[in-house]
């Protein structure tokens, strides 16, 4: 696992605007995996430790968090506009107590409306959904990363067509928010083929795709976007994210788009359930 200290973006000190926030693509595990018994018992320990350490790497406490999860797809980009978003327990077959997990973070309807406007200006129309709550791709990793649940959170959906270019463009629309203390997070999984978890045949498959993905993220920003737009041509891309099932990779595109010219770097990686899983930070 790589948990080295991350240098701040060279452009972090925007005059008069405070510290520039990085952007992240994070793994959110398997359902409520961090809050239940698992076999082997330590399966998710290193990932949990990584998520718990994120706040300490930031230049300041975020003013707000904008998080895009692989578990909310809409025809067009949508945002949570609820002032006190409920939780959506969108997993099944887990212990009863995992349906009582709480994360009472406030929403930020004003920020949601502003982001919808920014998306529209960027040619990617967005709408605010006043009733939508947070799915587990939001509250599970945030319970570890920001357990106080005192930072306002706005969730951004994916677009159902899963066009990588559109999600990169949506991320670019969010870029200036970083200078206002807003932390942009993509929550998904760098490998997400349900048939592959626990199957040793997918160990080299996932490792090869992860090697390509890491090189793409760590490329200079212009090349990075070109590579990510064409991610499906990468080695073992469709073995790692089957056709029509790339919703757990697309949050990376939003995080990369919001990164602008900030460099990208792998900040966590390990083999879990016979597959390589990684996280990336920009800035």
Coordinates of C-alpha atoms in Angstrom, one line a residue:
X1 CA 0.0 0.0 0.0
X2 CA 1.3 3.5 -0.9
X3 CA 0.4 6.1 1.7
X4 CA 3.3 8.5 1.2
X5 CA 2.8 12.1 2.1
X6 CA 1.4 14.0 -0.9
X7 CA 3.1 17.3 -1.9
X8 CA 0.6 20.1 -2.3
X9 CA -0.2 21.4 -5.8
X10 CA 2.3 24.1 -6.8
X11 CA -0.7 26.4 -7.5
X12 CA -2.2 25.8 -4.1
X13 CA -1.8 29.4 -2.9
X14 CA -4.3 31.3 -5.1
X15 CA -3.9 34.9 -4.0
X16 CA -6.7 35.9 -1.7
X17 CA -8.6 32.7 -2.1
X18 CA -7.1 30.3 0.4
X19 CA -5.6 26.9 -0.1
X20 CA -6.6 25.0 -3.2
X21 CA -8.2 21.6 -2.5
X22 CA -7.0 18.5 -4.3
X23 CA -9.4 16.1 -6.0
X24 CA -9.6 12.4 -5.3
X25 CA -10.8 9.1 -6.8
X26 CA -11.4 6.7 -3.9
X27 CA -12.5 3.1 -3.6
X28 CA -15.6 2.7 -1.4
X29 CA -15.3 -1.0 -0.8
X30 CA -18.1 -3.6 -0.9
X31 CA -21.3 -2.4 0.5
X32 CA -20.9 -1.6 4.2
X33 CA -17.8 -3.8 4.4
X34 CA -15.9 -1.6 6.8
X35 CA -18.7 -1.8 9.4
X36 CA -19.2 -5.6 9.7
X37 CA -17.3 -8.8 10.1
X38 CA -15.6 -10.2 7.0
X39 CA -13.6 -13.3 6.2
X40 CA -10.7 -12.9 6.3
X41 CA -11.2 -10.4 9.1
X42 CA -8.5 -8.0 7.9
X43 CA -9.7 -7.9 4.2
X44 CA -10.6 -4.2 4.3
X45 CA -8.3 -2.9 7.0
X46 CA -5.7 -1.2 4.8
X47 CA -8.3 0.5 2.7
X48 CA -10.1 1.7 5.8
X49 CA -6.8 3.1 7.2
X50 CA -6.2 4.9 3.9
X51 CA -9.7 6.5 4.0
X52 CA -9.3 7.5 7.6
X53 CA -6.0 9.3 6.8
X54 CA -7.3 11.5 4.0
X55 CA -8.3 14.5 6.1
X56 CA -4.8 14.8 7.5
X57 CA -3.4 15.2 4.0
X58 CA -5.6 18.2 3.1
X59 CA -4.4 21.9 3.3
X60 CA -7.5 22.8 5.4
X61 CA -10.8 21.4 6.5
X62 CA -13.1 21.5 3.4
X63 CA -15.8 24.1 3.3
X64 CA -18.0 21.5 1.4
X65 CA -17.6 18.2 -0.4
X66 CA -18.9 17.4 -3.8
X67 CA -19.0 13.7 -4.3
X68 CA -19.9 11.7 -7.4
X69 CA -20.7 8.0 -6.7
X70 CA -20.9 5.0 -9.0
X71 CA -24.4 4.3 -7.5
X72 CA -26.4 7.2 -8.9
X73 CA -27.1 7.3 -12.7
X74 CA -29.5 9.7 -14.3
X75 CA -30.3 10.7 -17.9
X76 CA -28.5 14.0 -17.3
X77 CA -26.3 15.2 -14.4
X78 CA -28.3 15.7 -11.2
X79 CA -27.4 17.0 -7.8
X80 CA -28.8 16.5 -4.3
X81 CA -30.6 19.6 -3.1
X82 CA -31.9 18.3 0.2
X83 CA -30.9 20.4 3.2
X84 CA -30.7 17.2 5.4
X85 CA -30.3 14.3 3.0
X86 CA -31.5 10.9 4.1
X87 CA -29.5 7.8 3.5
X88 CA -30.2 5.2 0.8
X89 CA -29.2 1.7 1.9
X90 CA -28.7 0.5 -1.6
X91 CA -27.1 -2.8 -0.8
X92 CA -28.7 -6.1 0.1
X93 CA -28.0 -9.3 2.1
X94 CA -25.9 -7.6 4.8
X95 CA -26.3 -7.7 8.6
X96 CA -29.3 -5.8 10.0
X97 CA -27.2 -3.3 11.9
X98 CA -25.7 -2.0 8.6
X99 CA -29.1 -0.7 7.6
X100 CA -29.0 1.5 10.7
X101 CA -25.7 3.2 9.9
X102 CA -26.0 7.0 10.2
X103 CA -24.2 9.9 8.5
X104 CA -26.2 13.1 9.3
X105 CA -24.0 15.5 7.2
X106 CA -26.0 18.5 6.0
X107 CA -26.6 19.2 2.3
X108 CA -26.0 22.5 0.7
X109 CA -28.9 23.4 -1.6
X110 CA -27.3 26.7 -2.6
X111 CA -24.1 25.0 -3.7
X112 CA -26.1 22.4 -5.6
X113 CA -27.9 25.1 -7.5
X114 CA -24.7 26.9 -8.3
X115 CA -23.1 23.7 -9.6
X116 CA -26.1 23.1 -11.8
X117 CA -25.5 26.5 -13.3
X118 CA -21.8 25.8 -13.8
X119 CA -22.6 22.6 -15.6
X120 CA -25.1 24.4 -17.8
X121 CA -22.4 27.0 -18.7
X122 CA -20.1 24.1 -19.6
X123 CA -22.6 22.6 -22.0
X124 CA -23.5 19.8 -19.6
X125 CA -27.0 20.7 -18.2
X126 CA -27.6 19.8 -14.6
X127 CA -30.7 19.7 -12.4
X128 CA -31.2 19.7 -8.6
X129 CA -33.2 16.9 -7.1
X130 CA -34.6 18.2 -3.8
X131 CA -35.6 14.7 -2.5
X132 CA -32.6 12.5 -3.3
X133 CA -30.5 11.2 -0.4
X134 CA -27.0 9.9 -0.1
X135 CA -26.3 6.3 -1.4
X136 CA -23.7 4.1 0.1
X137 CA -21.0 5.3 -2.3
X138 CA -21.3 8.5 -0.4
X139 CA -21.9 7.7 3.3
X140 CA -19.7 4.6 3.6
X141 CA -16.4 6.2 2.6
X142 CA -17.2 9.6 4.2
X143 CA -18.0 7.9 7.6
X144 CA -14.3 6.9 7.6
X145 CA -12.8 10.0 6.0
X146 CA -14.8 12.6 7.8
X147 CA -16.6 10.9 10.7
X148 CA -17.8 14.1 12.3
X149 CA -20.4 14.4 9.5
X150 CA -20.2 18.2 9.9
X151 CA -19.1 19.2 6.4
X152 CA -21.9 19.9 3.9
X153 CA -22.1 17.4 1.1
X154 CA -23.6 17.6 -2.3
X155 CA -23.8 14.4 -4.4
X156 CA -23.4 14.6 -8.2
X157 CA -24.9 11.8 -10.3
X158 CA -23.3 10.1 -13.3
X159 CA -24.9 10.5 -16.7
X160 CA -26.5 7.2 -17.7
X161 CA -24.7 7.1 -21.1
X162 CA -21.4 6.9 -19.2
X163 CA -19.6 9.0 -21.8
X164 CA -16.1 9.6 -20.5
X165 CA -15.7 13.0 -22.3
X166 CA -18.9 14.3 -20.8
X167 CA -17.8 13.4 -17.3
X168 CA -14.4 15.0 -17.8
X169 CA -16.2 18.1 -19.0
X170 CA -18.5 18.0 -15.9
X171 CA -15.4 17.8 -13.7
X172 CA -13.8 20.8 -15.5
X173 CA -17.0 22.8 -14.6
X174 CA -16.2 22.2 -10.9
X175 CA -12.5 23.1 -11.0
X176 CA -12.8 26.7 -9.7
X177 CA -14.6 25.5 -6.6
X178 CA -11.3 24.0 -5.4
X179 CA -10.1 27.5 -4.7
X180 CA -13.1 28.1 -2.5
X181 CA -12.4 25.1 -0.1
X182 CA -14.6 22.6 -1.9
X183 CA -13.2 19.1 -2.0
X184 CA -14.2 17.1 -5.1
X185 CA -14.3 13.3 -4.7
X186 CA -15.0 10.5 -7.2
X187 CA -16.2 7.4 -5.3
X188 CA -16.0 4.1 -7.1
X189 CA -13.6 1.2 -7.7
X190 CA -10.6 1.0 -10.0
X191 CA -11.6 -2.6 -10.7
X192 CA -15.2 -3.6 -10.7
X193 CA -16.0 -6.9 -12.3
X194 CA -18.1 -8.8 -9.8
X195 CA -17.1 -12.1 -11.4
X196 CA -13.4 -11.3 -10.8
X197 CA -13.4 -10.7 -7.1
X198 CA -11.9 -13.7 -5.3
X199 CA -10.8 -15.3 -8.6
X200 CA -7.0 -15.7 -8.9
X201 CA -7.4 -15.6 -12.7
X202 CA -8.2 -11.9 -12.4
X203 CA -5.1 -11.0 -10.4
X204 CA -2.8 -10.4 -13.4
X205 CA -5.8 -9.0 -15.4
X206 CA -6.5 -6.3 -12.7
X207 CA -2.8 -5.6 -12.2
X208 CA -2.3 -4.9 -15.9
X209 CA -5.3 -2.6 -16.1
X210 CA -4.1 -0.8 -12.9
X211 CA -0.7 -0.3 -14.4
X212 CA -2.2 1.4 -17.4
X213 CA -4.6 3.4 -15.3
X214 CA -1.8 4.6 -13.1
X215 CA 0.3 5.7 -16.1
X216 CA -2.7 7.5 -17.5
X217 CA -3.4 9.4 -14.3
X218 CA 0.2 10.3 -13.9
X219 CA 0.6 11.6 -17.4
X220 CA 0.7 15.4 -18.1
X221 CA -2.8 16.8 -17.9
X222 CA -3.5 17.1 -21.7
X223 CA -2.3 13.5 -22.3
X224 CA -4.2 12.3 -19.2
X225 CA -7.5 13.4 -20.6
X226 CA -6.9 11.9 -24.0
X227 CA -6.0 8.6 -22.4
X228 CA -9.0 8.6 -20.0
X229 CA -11.4 9.4 -22.7
X230 CA -10.2 6.3 -24.5
X231 CA -9.9 4.1 -21.4
X232 CA -11.9 1.2 -23.0
X233 CA -8.9 0.6 -25.3
X234 CA -6.6 -0.1 -22.4
X235 CA -5.2 -3.6 -21.7
X236 CA -7.9 -5.7 -20.0
X237 CA -10.2 -2.6 -19.7
X238 CA -13.4 -4.6 -20.4
X239 CA -12.3 -7.5 -18.2
X240 CA -11.9 -4.9 -15.3
X241 CA -15.1 -2.9 -16.1
X242 CA -17.5 -5.0 -18.3
X243 CA -19.4 -3.2 -21.1
X244 CA -22.2 -1.2 -19.6
X245 CA -20.8 -1.6 -16.1
X246 CA -18.2 1.1 -16.0
X247 CA -20.2 3.2 -13.5
X248 CA -17.5 2.6 -10.8
X249 CA -14.7 4.0 -13.0
X250 CA -16.6 7.1 -14.3
X251 CA -16.2 9.0 -11.1
X252 CA -12.5 9.1 -11.9
X253 CA -13.3 11.2 -15.0
X254 CA -15.0 13.8 -12.9
X255 CA -12.1 14.0 -10.4
X256 CA -9.6 14.2 -13.3
X257 CA -11.6 16.9 -15.0
X258 CA -11.8 19.0 -11.9
X259 CA -8.1 18.6 -11.4
X260 CA -7.3 20.9 -14.3
X261 CA -3.5 21.2 -14.6
X262 CA -2.8 19.6 -11.3
X263 CA -0.7 16.5 -11.4
X264 CA -2.1 13.1 -10.6
X265 CA -0.6 10.4 -8.5
X266 CA -1.5 7.0 -7.1
X267 CA -1.8 7.3 -3.3
X268 CA -3.1 3.8 -2.3
X269 CA -3.0 0.4 -3.9
X270 CA -3.3 -3.2 -2.7
X271 CA -4.6 -6.6 -3.7
X272 CA -8.0 -7.2 -2.2
X273 CA -10.0 -10.3 -3.0
X274 CA -7.4 -11.3 -5.6
X275 CA -7.7 -8.0 -7.5
X276 CA -5.7 -4.8 -7.5
X277 CA -7.6 -1.8 -6.2
X278 CA -6.2 1.8 -6.2
X279 CA -6.9 5.4 -5.3
X280 CA -5.6 8.5 -7.0
X281 CA -5.1 12.1 -6.0
X282 CA -4.8 15.2 -8.2
X283 CA -3.0 18.2 -6.7

